[in-house]
Each structure stands twice: as C-alpha cells, then as structure tokens.
C-alpha cells in the first residue's frame, strides 16, 4: 500500500506504508510518515497498490484518518472501497483533503476516449497507462486497458472508453502515455478525447497521430502529449479557446484574477488608507492595481471583513508572490492583514498568501 500526497506547493514521492506504529484495534493500523515540509497545504491524497503481481486477495478500505502531530490538525474520511476496483482493475483511489474553513475539491469521473487502429486486437499483450495533468495536479499512471466501455470497431479505426475517477484536475494541460508489450508489435494511436462524465463539454482533444513500434525487450515508450484544442460546445467559446493556441492571440494574454483580501479580527485591524497590489508569476508581473471597488463593502478593509476585487491583466503563469501595501493616508492607518487569496480564472487555480501582521 502506497500513498501520494498533494499540497499547494507540489506532491510527495510515493510513501510506502511500512512504518507501523501500532495495531489500535483488530481492523485498524496506525502508521508514522514524514512528508516534505515544503508541500504546503495538503489538498489531495492518492492511495493505491504498488503492484498486483504478488496480490492474491483484494484489500478493503473502510476509513482513513490523518493527523499532523505538531499542529494536531485532523482529517478523516469514510472510504468503503476495495482495491483493486476489479480483478485487474484500477489500483488507485483519490480523495480530497478537507480542512476546516477550507473549500475542498470534489471527486470527478472522467471519460477518456481513445481513438486508434489496432490496440484492441493486441490488448491482452499490451500494457498502456495514461497520466493526465491539470492545474490541480495529476491522476498518476492509470491503466487504459483494464475495463473498456463503448467499444466501436471499424475496418480502419476503433475507439473505446476508459473511466477514471480522480480529484478534479482543473484546466487540463497534457497527457503522458506509457506503452509496453510482452511481444513486438505496432500500435497506431490517433487521438484522445477527455471530458467530465456528467458534462457534454468541454472536451479536451489530444492529437497523437503516431504509430508506436513496441519492442518487448526495450524499455517502455513514453510520450508527452499537450492539449491540442478544446471543444466548448459553443462556437463563440470554441473560437476564443482555439485562439489560445495561436501565438500573439489577445485571448491568450489576458485573464481575470479574483482577489480576496482578509482583514484580521482584532482591535485597530482596519484601515481607510488606499491599498495597492502587484502580482508576480513565473511568466511576468502585473501592473500596480488600486484595490478600491470591493464587491461586498462600500468601505473596504474593515476589521474582520473579507473584500473581493476583480482585475484583468496579462497572463502571469503560476503565481509565486505578491506585493501589497497602502499609502498611510487617514487617521491610525495601520492595517492588520490576515491573508490574500487569488483565483486565476484561466488556470482554475487558487493561491493563498498568508500575512498575519
């Protein structure tokens, strides 16, 4: 049994469940694990079986509880699932970590349709996995050939559906394919379509158009396939979205950021001074924005209040820092800022910058 932990600053390596602390009850085991301190706020856990080769029986999981031994923050969840999910099924389950006062992500069922030429005839000898990446992490390597649905076969083409449950990924970015085989063969993959099961759109299209020569004696083939375009189900939206993939497109360069500013709940925390902010990302920095038009309050930055602002600026990539300050105007202008949360609409990402001073 292994786990992968996802935080606001990245993910852990697979953590092996070896360091048993105690058997607290007949069906309960406690483990001590050490996570990198730079993971940030945990938001997702992937739990699974490392390998099925030595697995004789299935593993039933009822309940999961996790506690930070220094802060005593505790998270618990009822799972009630069995791994693997079928005899040769998916070896992984994912769940969001829901901390107090934090909005958790949800678990989403994704439909991945593979369009190919000859995979179905070779599927008993071929091992093929896909790892889907989005703005909220990745799915890990998931088998594509364990449970096929909606199989369609023609003379020169075929397609099949794979169902993957994962914590929502946000805007999809790329797929990494891993292909190996017990025998030498050639696999022709045309494209992949990926969408949420409950929604008709958007459909993320990953063009592959490659015939893979798989050698049984050579390492597995790895291919990284970036998203080619997105079908939004609305011609106007499609046109805008497809322009995202053209250099110099104005739609590519502008995005909306929602900024939530939390003023502390202590005496003298509020300010009447003029507050400004600058955003810094790995693709550049924004201009200086005056935060004056709060969506909630006519008089922003009062004690214990949250004020929301919307700004439009060029795409900054992944945000890593902000500059925020004020001009000192007004009587007793000192301001106790608790934190700033920024949502990037184009990446469906939320960044939290704690201040507490």
Coordinates of C-alpha atoms in Angstrom, one line a residue:
X1 CA 0.0 0.0 0.0
X2 CA 1.4 3.4 -1.0
X3 CA 0.2 7.0 -0.8
X4 CA 0.9 10.1 -2.7
X5 CA 0.2 13.5 -1.0
X6 CA -0.6 16.6 -3.0
X7 CA -0.1 20.1 -1.5
X8 CA -0.3 23.7 -2.7
X9 CA 3.5 23.6 -3.5
X10 CA 3.7 20.2 -5.2
X11 CA 3.4 16.5 -4.4
X12 CA 5.3 13.9 -2.4
X13 CA 7.0 10.8 -3.8
X14 CA 5.1 7.6 -3.2
X15 CA 5.1 7.0 0.6
X16 CA 5.3 3.3 1.4
X17 CA 3.1 2.2 4.4
X18 CA 5.8 0.3 6.2
X19 CA 6.4 2.2 9.4
X20 CA 3.7 0.7 11.5
X21 CA 3.3 2.3 14.9
X22 CA 0.6 0.1 16.4
X23 CA -2.5 -2.0 15.8
X24 CA -5.0 0.0 17.8
X25 CA -7.9 -2.4 17.1
X26 CA -8.5 -5.6 15.2
X27 CA -9.0 -3.9 11.8
X28 CA -7.1 -0.6 12.4
X29 CA -3.4 0.1 11.7
X30 CA -1.6 3.4 12.5
X31 CA 1.5 4.5 10.5
X32 CA 4.0 7.2 11.1
X33 CA 5.0 9.0 7.9
X34 CA 7.2 12.1 7.3
X35 CA 6.2 14.4 4.5
X36 CA 8.4 17.1 2.9
X37 CA 7.7 20.4 4.8
X38 CA 7.6 22.3 1.5
X39 CA 4.4 20.6 0.2
X40 CA 2.3 23.4 1.6
X41 CA -1.4 22.9 2.4
X42 CA -2.4 19.3 1.6
X43 CA -5.4 19.1 -0.7
X44 CA -5.5 15.6 -2.1
X45 CA -4.3 12.0 -1.3
X46 CA -3.9 9.2 -3.8
X47 CA -3.9 5.7 -2.2
X48 CA -3.2 2.5 -4.0
X49 CA -1.4 -0.8 -4.5
X50 CA 2.1 -0.6 -5.8
X51 CA 1.9 -3.8 -7.8
X52 CA -0.6 -6.5 -8.5
X53 CA 1.9 -9.2 -9.2
X54 CA 2.0 -10.6 -5.6
X55 CA -1.5 -9.7 -4.8
X56 CA -3.7 -12.7 -4.1
X57 CA -6.7 -11.1 -2.4
X58 CA -8.3 -7.7 -2.5
X59 CA -7.8 -5.0 0.1
X60 CA -10.9 -3.5 1.7
X61 CA -10.5 0.1 3.0
X62 CA -13.2 1.4 5.3
X63 CA -11.9 4.6 7.0
X64 CA -8.9 7.0 6.7
X65 CA -7.7 9.4 9.4
X66 CA -4.7 11.7 9.2
X67 CA -3.3 13.9 11.9
X68 CA -0.4 16.4 11.8
X69 CA 1.5 15.6 15.0
X70 CA 2.7 19.1 15.6
X71 CA -0.5 21.2 14.8
X72 CA -2.9 18.4 15.7
X73 CA -4.9 19.3 12.5
X74 CA -7.0 16.2 11.8
X75 CA -8.7 15.0 8.6
X76 CA -10.9 11.8 8.4
X77 CA -12.9 10.2 5.6
X78 CA -15.1 7.1 5.2
X79 CA -13.8 5.3 2.0
X80 CA -15.6 1.9 1.8
X81 CA -13.8 0.8 -1.3
X82 CA -11.9 -2.3 -2.3
X83 CA -8.6 -2.3 -4.2
X84 CA -8.1 -3.1 -6.9
X85 CA -11.5 -1.9 -8.0
X86 CA -12.0 -5.1 -10.1
X87 CA -9.8 -8.2 -10.6
X88 CA -7.4 -6.4 -12.8
X89 CA -8.8 -3.0 -12.2
X90 CA -7.6 0.4 -11.3
X91 CA -5.1 0.2 -8.4
X92 CA -5.7 3.8 -7.2
X93 CA -8.4 5.8 -5.4
X94 CA -8.2 9.5 -4.8
X95 CA -9.9 11.8 -2.3
X96 CA -9.7 15.5 -1.5
X97 CA -8.4 16.6 1.9
X98 CA -11.0 18.9 3.5
X99 CA -9.6 21.1 6.3
X100 CA -11.8 23.3 8.5
X101 CA -12.8 26.6 6.8
X102 CA -11.2 25.5 3.5
X103 CA -13.3 24.6 0.4
X104 CA -12.3 21.1 -0.7
X105 CA -12.1 19.9 -4.3
X106 CA -14.5 17.2 -5.4
X107 CA -14.0 13.8 -6.9
X108 CA -14.8 13.7 -10.6
X109 CA -15.5 10.8 -13.0
X110 CA -13.6 11.4 -16.3
X111 CA -14.3 9.8 -19.6
X112 CA -11.2 9.2 -21.7
X113 CA -11.9 8.0 -25.2
X114 CA -9.0 6.5 -27.2
X115 CA -9.2 6.6 -31.0
X116 CA -6.8 4.1 -32.5
X117 CA -6.3 1.5 -35.2
X118 CA -5.2 -1.9 -33.8
X119 CA -4.9 -1.7 -30.0
X120 CA -8.0 -3.8 -29.3
X121 CA -6.6 -6.8 -31.1
X122 CA -3.3 -6.6 -29.1
X123 CA -4.8 -5.5 -25.7
X124 CA -4.1 -8.8 -23.8
X125 CA -0.4 -8.4 -24.5
X126 CA 0.0 -4.6 -24.3
X127 CA 0.3 -2.5 -21.1
X128 CA -0.7 1.1 -21.6
X129 CA -1.2 3.8 -19.0
X130 CA -2.0 7.5 -19.1
X131 CA -1.3 10.2 -16.6
X132 CA -3.4 13.3 -17.0
X133 CA -2.1 16.7 -15.8
X134 CA -4.2 19.7 -14.9
X135 CA -3.9 22.9 -12.8
X136 CA -4.7 20.8 -9.7
X137 CA -2.1 18.1 -10.1
X138 CA -2.3 14.8 -12.0
X139 CA -4.0 11.4 -11.9
X140 CA -0.9 9.3 -11.7
X141 CA -0.4 6.4 -14.1
X142 CA -3.8 4.8 -14.8
X143 CA -4.3 1.7 -16.9
X144 CA -6.1 2.2 -20.1
X145 CA -6.9 -1.4 -21.0
X146 CA -8.4 -2.9 -17.8
X147 CA -12.0 -2.1 -18.3
X148 CA -13.1 -0.9 -21.7
X149 CA -16.6 0.5 -22.4
X150 CA -18.4 1.7 -25.6
X151 CA -16.1 -0.3 -27.8
X152 CA -16.5 0.7 -31.5
X153 CA -14.6 -1.2 -34.3
X154 CA -14.5 -0.3 -37.9
X155 CA -12.3 -1.5 -40.8
X156 CA -9.6 1.2 -40.3
X157 CA -10.4 2.7 -37.0
X158 CA -11.6 1.8 -33.5
X159 CA -12.4 3.6 -30.3
X160 CA -13.0 2.7 -26.7
X161 CA -13.9 4.5 -23.4
X162 CA -11.9 4.3 -20.2
X163 CA -13.5 5.6 -17.0
X164 CA -11.1 7.3 -14.4
X165 CA -12.2 8.7 -11.0
X166 CA -9.9 11.5 -9.7
X167 CA -10.0 14.6 -7.6
X168 CA -10.9 17.4 -10.1
X169 CA -7.9 18.4 -12.2
X170 CA -9.0 22.0 -13.1
X171 CA -8.0 23.1 -16.7
X172 CA -6.3 20.1 -18.4
X173 CA -2.8 20.6 -19.7
X174 CA -1.2 17.4 -21.0
X175 CA -1.3 13.6 -21.0
X176 CA 1.8 11.3 -20.6
X177 CA 1.4 7.9 -22.3
X178 CA 3.4 4.9 -21.2
X179 CA 3.3 1.8 -23.6
X180 CA 5.0 -1.6 -23.2
X181 CA 4.2 -5.0 -24.6
X182 CA 5.0 -8.7 -24.0
X183 CA 5.6 -9.1 -27.7
X184 CA 6.9 -6.9 -30.5
X185 CA 4.0 -5.0 -32.1
X186 CA 3.0 -1.7 -33.7
X187 CA 0.2 0.4 -32.1
X188 CA -1.4 3.2 -34.1
X189 CA -3.0 5.8 -31.8
X190 CA -4.8 8.7 -33.4
X191 CA -6.1 10.9 -30.6
X192 CA -7.5 11.1 -27.1
X193 CA -10.7 12.9 -26.0
X194 CA -11.1 13.7 -22.3
X195 CA -14.1 15.2 -20.5
X196 CA -16.1 15.0 -17.3
X197 CA -18.7 12.2 -17.4
X198 CA -21.6 14.4 -16.3
X199 CA -20.8 17.2 -18.8
X200 CA -21.1 17.3 -22.6
X201 CA -18.4 19.9 -22.7
X202 CA -15.6 21.0 -22.6
X203 CA -13.9 18.1 -24.5
X204 CA -10.1 18.3 -24.4
X205 CA -8.6 16.9 -27.5
X206 CA -5.0 15.4 -27.5
X207 CA -3.8 14.7 -31.1
X208 CA -1.3 11.8 -31.1
X209 CA -1.3 10.6 -34.8
X210 CA 1.6 8.2 -34.2
X211 CA 2.4 4.5 -34.9
X212 CA 4.4 3.2 -32.0
X213 CA 6.9 0.3 -32.6
X214 CA 6.9 -1.5 -29.3
X215 CA 9.8 -3.8 -28.7
X216 CA 9.3 -6.4 -25.9
X217 CA 13.0 -6.3 -24.9
X218 CA 13.2 -2.5 -24.7
X219 CA 12.1 0.0 -22.0
X220 CA 8.5 1.2 -22.2
X221 CA 7.8 4.1 -24.6
X222 CA 6.9 7.4 -23.1
X223 CA 5.1 10.2 -24.9
X224 CA 4.1 13.6 -23.6
X225 CA 1.0 15.0 -25.5
X226 CA 0.0 18.6 -24.8
X227 CA -3.7 19.5 -25.3
X228 CA -4.3 20.4 -29.0
X229 CA -7.6 22.3 -28.6
X230 CA -10.7 22.3 -26.5
X231 CA -14.3 21.9 -27.8
X232 CA -16.5 24.1 -25.6
X233 CA -19.9 23.3 -27.2
X234 CA -20.4 27.0 -28.1
X235 CA -19.0 28.3 -31.4
X236 CA -18.0 31.6 -29.9
X237 CA -16.3 30.0 -27.0
X238 CA -14.6 27.5 -29.3
X239 CA -13.2 30.2 -31.5
X240 CA -11.9 32.1 -28.4
X241 CA -10.4 28.9 -27.0
X242 CA -8.8 27.7 -30.2
X243 CA -7.2 31.1 -30.5
X244 CA -5.4 30.3 -27.2
X245 CA -3.2 28.0 -29.2
X246 CA -2.2 30.7 -31.7
X247 CA 0.8 32.9 -30.8
X248 CA 0.1 36.5 -30.4
X249 CA -3.6 36.0 -29.7
X250 CA -5.0 38.6 -27.4
X251 CA -7.2 36.0 -25.7
X252 CA -4.0 34.1 -24.7
X253 CA -2.5 37.1 -22.9
X254 CA -5.4 38.5 -20.8
X255 CA -7.0 36.8 -17.8
X256 CA -9.2 37.7 -14.9
X257 CA -7.9 37.4 -11.3
X258 CA -10.3 37.4 -8.3
X259 CA -8.6 38.8 -5.2
X260 CA -10.0 38.1 -1.8
X261 CA -8.5 40.2 1.0
X262 CA -9.0 39.1 4.6
X263 CA -8.6 41.9 7.3
X264 CA -7.8 40.5 10.7
X265 CA -10.4 40.4 13.6
X266 CA -8.6 42.4 16.2
X267 CA -8.7 45.9 17.6
X268 CA -7.5 48.5 15.2
X269 CA -7.1 46.0 12.3
X270 CA -9.0 48.0 9.7
X271 CA -7.6 50.9 7.6
X272 CA -9.0 53.7 5.5
X273 CA -5.7 54.1 3.5
X274 CA -5.5 53.4 -0.2
X275 CA -4.4 49.8 -0.8
X276 CA -2.5 48.6 -3.8
X277 CA -1.4 45.2 -5.1
X278 CA 1.1 43.8 -7.6
X279 CA 1.0 40.1 -8.7
X280 CA 4.2 38.1 -9.6
X281 CA 4.2 34.9 -11.6
X282 CA 6.7 32.8 -13.4
X283 CA 5.7 34.5 -16.7
X284 CA 5.9 38.1 -15.5
X285 CA 4.4 40.6 -13.1
X286 CA 1.2 42.7 -13.3
X287 CA 1.0 46.5 -13.2
X288 CA 0.0 48.2 -9.9
X289 CA -3.7 47.8 -9.1
X290 CA -5.5 50.0 -6.6
X291 CA -8.0 47.9 -4.6
X292 CA -10.8 50.4 -4.2
X293 CA -14.0 48.8 -5.6
X294 CA -14.9 45.9 -3.2
X295 CA -17.7 43.7 -4.4
X296 CA -19.0 43.3 -0.8
X297 CA -18.5 46.5 1.1
X298 CA -18.6 50.2 0.3
X299 CA -16.0 50.8 2.9
X300 CA -13.3 48.1 2.4
X301 CA -10.6 46.7 4.7
X302 CA -12.7 46.9 7.9
X303 CA -12.0 44.7 11.0
X304 CA -12.9 41.0 10.4
X305 CA -14.2 41.6 6.9
X306 CA -13.4 39.9 3.6
X307 CA -13.3 42.1 0.4
X308 CA -13.3 40.7 -3.1
X309 CA -11.8 42.6 -6.1
X310 CA -11.6 41.6 -9.8
X311 CA -8.7 42.6 -12.0
X312 CA -7.8 41.9 -15.7
X313 CA -4.2 41.7 -16.7
X314 CA -1.9 39.7 -18.9
X315 CA -1.4 36.0 -18.0
X316 CA 1.3 35.7 -15.4
X317 CA 1.7 31.9 -15.3
X318 CA 1.9 30.3 -11.8
X319 CA 1.8 33.0 -9.1
X320 CA 4.6 32.8 -6.6
X321 CA 4.3 36.1 -4.7
X322 CA 2.5 39.4 -4.3
X323 CA 3.4 42.9 -3.2
X324 CA 0.6 44.6 -1.1
X325 CA 0.7 47.8 0.8
X326 CA -1.0 51.2 1.4
X327 CA -0.2 54.9 1.3
X328 CA -0.6 55.6 5.0
X329 CA -3.5 58.1 4.5
X330 CA -6.1 58.7 7.2
X331 CA -6.1 58.5 11.0
X332 CA -4.4 55.4 12.5
X333 CA -3.9 53.9 9.1
X334 CA -2.1 50.8 10.4
X335 CA -3.7 47.7 8.9
X336 CA -3.7 44.1 10.1
X337 CA -3.8 41.9 7.0
X338 CA -4.6 38.2 7.7
X339 CA -4.2 36.8 4.1
X340 CA -4.9 37.2 0.4
X341 CA -6.5 34.5 -1.8
X342 CA -6.2 34.9 -5.6
X343 CA -8.1 32.9 -8.1
X344 CA -6.8 32.6 -11.7
X345 CA -9.8 32.1 -13.9
X346 CA -7.8 30.8 -16.9
X347 CA -6.0 28.1 -14.9
X348 CA -8.7 27.4 -12.4
X349 CA -6.1 27.8 -9.7
X350 CA -6.3 29.3 -6.2
X351 CA -3.2 30.8 -4.5
X352 CA -3.1 31.7 -0.8
X353 CA -0.7 34.3 0.6
X354 CA -0.7 34.4 4.4
X355 CA 0.4 37.6 6.1
X356 CA -0.9 37.7 9.7
X357 CA 0.7 41.0 10.5

